[in-house]
Amino acid sequence: MPTALSLLDLAPISPGQTARDSFEASIALARAAERAGYQRVWYAEHHNMSVIASSATSVVIGHVAAHTESIRLGAGGIMLPNHSPLLIAQQIGTLETLFPGRIDHGLGRAPGSDQVTMRALRRDHLSADTFPQDVVELQGYLSGRSVIPGVQAVPRAEQPVPLYILGSSLFGAQLAARLGLPYAFASHFAPEALHQAVRVYRETFTPSGQLAEPYVIAGVNVVAAETHDEAVTQMTAAYRARTRAFIARGAGGRNYTDAEIDAFLASPGGQNLAAMTRYTAVGTPGEVRDYLTEFAATAQADELITAHHAQSLPDRLRSVELTGAAMAAPAAARS
């Protein structure tokens, strides 16, 4: 069975652009993914980051859903410790009511921000400890079988919205297996525990009303272009910009040169940051297809969620299109 292909849109705000520009880009990316046969598009919840526009994740999902026709949309993820399960159930129920059959939600327990921002969100610093109970409470609201007597989520969709557990460690793998939920591993930025976590999830999975067999989604970075050299150039520029934003936060906004960025990434202190993008498919459509096919096999992934990092929107759109066509080509040839 061919590996399903999906898209993670980080909703970046590029230099010289606004959040509104980012939302327009998200619509264009979702439409491109829809045309190319991608399974879903997910948006991540981040806070207090001037370069990411998806902090009000459910609002972004609704906006993009209104401008697309069929592709599934969801959160990758909603950081549940930042919210009450009832509030999220109401948002999910509203989205599914407005766009039936197109909404799913991934759930994570990280704050998606720093500790100061987490306190500004008015959530207890220990709220992550109740993540398993919060997931069960959310499931109850979405299914109409609330575990809180006398409390229900309104509106509630006619059919339960699929939930996914996101993680980058064994904790999420164990929880997803115990609850019988699909598991999405954030290997696009936290590659270290991927294979161990997937193995634990598959070996300990318990079937549930939502899912009879284990289902794994793995994150992977992609830069696809017409030529190999063009893709490498785009990747280098994107990862330099990412590194520059990361280290500038602690340097008073100083603008580092490309040579300084490259030197930092080659240093012991920068190698950990460079290693975060270990799983990256870069090159021509054929090269990207070969990489993704092998990655899916070694990761035992049923679905790949791809993060396309080209800095310009036209290059990002082209990467999405080329990757979708390349991954569909083998299946079409066999039919």
Coordinates of C-alpha atoms in Angstrom, one line a residue, residues 62-271:
G62 CA -11.3 27.3 9.8
H63 CA -9.9 30.1 7.5
V64 CA -8.1 27.6 5.3
A65 CA -11.0 25.2 5.3
A66 CA -13.3 27.9 3.9
H67 CA -10.9 28.4 1.0
T68 CA -10.4 24.7 0.1
E69 CA -12.8 21.9 -0.9
S70 CA -11.8 18.4 0.2
I71 CA -8.4 18.1 2.0
R72 CA -8.4 17.2 5.6
L73 CA -7.2 19.9 8.0
G74 CA -6.1 19.8 11.6
A75 CA -3.7 20.7 14.3
G76 CA -0.2 19.2 14.5
G77 CA -0.7 20.0 17.2
I78 CA -2.9 21.6 19.7
M79 CA -0.8 21.8 22.9
L80 CA -3.4 20.6 25.3
P81 CA -1.7 21.7 28.5
N82 CA -2.3 25.3 27.3
H83 CA -6.1 24.8 27.2
S84 CA -9.0 23.2 29.0
P85 CA -10.3 20.1 27.2
L86 CA -13.8 21.5 27.1
L87 CA -12.6 24.6 25.2
I88 CA -10.8 22.5 22.6
A89 CA -13.7 20.2 22.3
Q90 CA -16.0 23.1 21.5
Q91 CA -13.5 24.4 18.9
I92 CA -13.2 21.0 17.3
G93 CA -17.0 20.5 17.3
T94 CA -17.5 23.9 15.7
L95 CA -15.0 23.2 12.9
E96 CA -16.3 19.7 12.2
T97 CA -19.9 21.1 12.1
L98 CA -18.9 23.7 9.6
F99 CA -16.6 21.4 7.6
P100 CA -17.9 17.9 8.1
G101 CA -15.6 15.0 7.4
R102 CA -12.5 17.3 7.0
I103 CA -11.2 17.9 10.5
D104 CA -8.8 16.0 12.7
H105 CA -6.6 17.1 15.6
G106 CA -3.2 16.1 16.8
L107 CA -2.6 16.6 20.5
G108 CA 0.7 17.4 22.2
R109 CA 1.8 18.1 25.8
A110 CA 4.6 20.6 25.2
P111 CA 3.8 24.2 25.8
G112 CA 4.8 25.3 22.3
S113 CA 6.5 28.3 24.0
D114 CA 8.8 29.2 26.8
Q115 CA 8.0 29.0 30.5
V116 CA 7.2 32.7 30.8
T117 CA 4.8 32.6 27.9
M118 CA 3.2 29.5 29.3
R119 CA 2.4 31.4 32.5
A120 CA 1.0 34.2 30.4
L121 CA -1.4 31.7 28.9
R122 CA -2.8 31.3 32.4
R123 CA -2.0 27.6 32.7
D124 CA -0.4 25.9 35.6
H125 CA 3.2 24.8 35.1
L126 CA 2.1 21.3 36.2
S127 CA -0.7 21.0 33.6
A128 CA 1.4 18.8 31.3
D129 CA 1.3 16.1 34.1
T130 CA -2.4 15.7 33.5
F131 CA -2.1 15.3 29.8
P132 CA -3.3 11.7 29.7
Q133 CA -6.4 12.5 31.8
D134 CA -7.0 15.6 29.6
V135 CA -7.0 13.5 26.4
V136 CA -9.5 11.1 28.0
E137 CA -11.7 14.1 29.0
L138 CA -11.5 15.5 25.5
Q139 CA -12.5 12.1 24.0
G140 CA -15.5 12.1 26.2
Y141 CA -16.7 15.4 25.1
L142 CA -16.2 14.6 21.4
S143 CA -18.0 11.2 21.6
G144 CA -20.9 12.5 23.7
R145 CA -19.9 10.4 26.7
S146 CA -18.5 13.1 29.0
V147 CA -16.5 12.0 32.0
I148 CA -17.5 15.2 33.7
P149 CA -21.1 14.7 34.9
G150 CA -23.5 17.4 33.6
V151 CA -20.9 19.0 31.2
Q152 CA -21.1 18.6 27.4
A153 CA -19.4 20.3 24.5
V154 CA -21.7 22.3 22.3
P155 CA -21.7 22.1 19.3
R156 CA -20.7 18.5 19.0
A157 CA -20.2 17.0 15.6
E158 CA -22.4 14.1 14.5
Q159 CA -19.3 11.9 14.1
P160 CA -16.3 11.9 16.5
V161 CA -13.3 13.8 15.1
P162 CA -10.2 11.6 14.8
L163 CA -7.6 12.4 17.5
Y164 CA -3.8 11.8 17.1
I165 CA -1.1 11.8 19.8
L166 CA 1.9 13.8 18.9
G167 CA 5.3 13.2 20.5
S168 CA 9.0 13.1 20.3
S169 CA 9.7 10.6 23.1
L170 CA 8.5 7.3 24.5
F171 CA 5.8 9.0 26.6
G172 CA 3.6 9.9 23.6
A173 CA 4.2 6.5 22.0
Q174 CA 3.1 4.7 25.2
L175 CA 0.1 6.9 25.7
A176 CA -1.1 6.5 22.0
A177 CA -0.7 2.8 22.3
R178 CA -2.6 2.5 25.5
L179 CA -5.5 4.7 24.2
G180 CA -5.5 3.0 20.8
L181 CA -4.9 6.3 18.9
P182 CA -2.7 7.1 15.9
Y183 CA 0.8 8.3 16.7
A184 CA 2.6 11.1 15.0
F185 CA 6.3 11.5 15.7
A186 CA 8.0 14.9 15.3
S187 CA 11.1 13.5 13.6
H188 CA 11.3 16.6 11.4
F189 CA 12.9 18.4 14.3
A190 CA 13.4 15.7 17.0
P191 CA 14.8 12.7 15.2
E192 CA 16.7 10.9 18.0
A193 CA 14.0 8.6 19.4
L194 CA 12.0 7.9 16.3
H195 CA 12.7 4.2 15.7
Q196 CA 12.5 3.3 19.4
A197 CA 9.2 5.2 19.9
V198 CA 7.6 3.6 16.9
R199 CA 8.7 0.2 18.0
V200 CA 7.2 0.7 21.5
Y201 CA 4.0 2.0 20.0
R202 CA 3.5 -0.9 17.6
E203 CA 4.4 -3.6 20.1
T204 CA 2.1 -2.3 22.9
F205 CA -0.8 -1.0 20.8
T206 CA -4.3 -1.7 22.1
P207 CA -7.2 -1.5 19.7
S208 CA -9.9 1.1 20.4
G209 CA -13.2 2.3 19.0
Q210 CA -11.2 4.8 16.8
L211 CA -8.5 2.5 15.6
A212 CA -8.1 -1.3 15.1
E213 CA -4.5 -1.4 14.2
P214 CA -1.4 0.9 14.9
Y215 CA -1.0 3.9 12.6
V216 CA 2.2 5.9 12.5
I217 CA 2.8 9.3 11.0
A218 CA 6.4 10.5 10.8
G219 CA 7.6 14.0 10.2
V220 CA 10.2 14.7 7.5
N221 CA 11.7 17.9 6.0
V222 CA 11.6 18.3 2.2
V223 CA 13.1 20.6 -0.3
A224 CA 12.3 19.5 -3.9
A225 CA 13.3 21.5 -7.0
E226 CA 13.8 21.0 -10.7
T227 CA 17.5 20.3 -10.2
H228 CA 19.6 18.9 -7.4
D229 CA 21.8 22.0 -7.1
E230 CA 18.7 24.3 -7.0
A231 CA 17.2 22.2 -4.1
V232 CA 20.5 22.3 -2.2
T233 CA 20.7 26.1 -2.6
Q234 CA 17.2 26.5 -1.3
M235 CA 17.8 24.1 1.7
T236 CA 21.1 25.9 2.6
A237 CA 19.3 29.3 2.6
A238 CA 16.4 28.0 4.6
Y239 CA 18.5 26.3 7.3
R240 CA 20.8 29.3 7.6
A241 CA 17.7 31.5 8.1
R242 CA 16.4 29.1 10.7
T243 CA 19.7 29.1 12.6
R244 CA 20.1 32.8 12.3
A245 CA 16.6 33.3 14.0
F246 CA 17.5 30.8 16.7
I247 CA 20.8 32.3 17.8
A248 CA 19.7 35.9 17.3
R249 CA 17.2 35.6 20.1
G250 CA 20.1 35.5 22.6
A251 CA 22.3 38.1 20.8
G252 CA 20.1 41.2 20.9
G253 CA 18.9 40.7 17.3
R254 CA 22.4 40.9 15.8
N255 CA 22.4 39.9 12.1
Y256 CA 25.0 37.1 11.5
T257 CA 26.6 36.7 8.2
D258 CA 26.3 33.4 6.2
A259 CA 30.0 32.6 7.0
E260 CA 29.3 33.0 10.8
I261 CA 26.2 30.9 10.6
D262 CA 28.1 28.1 8.8
A263 CA 30.9 28.3 11.3
F264 CA 28.4 28.0 14.1
L265 CA 26.7 25.0 12.6
A266 CA 30.1 23.3 12.3
S267 CA 31.0 24.0 15.9
P268 CA 30.2 21.6 18.8
G269 CA 27.5 24.0 20.0
G270 CA 25.9 24.2 16.6
Q271 CA 26.0 20.5 15.7

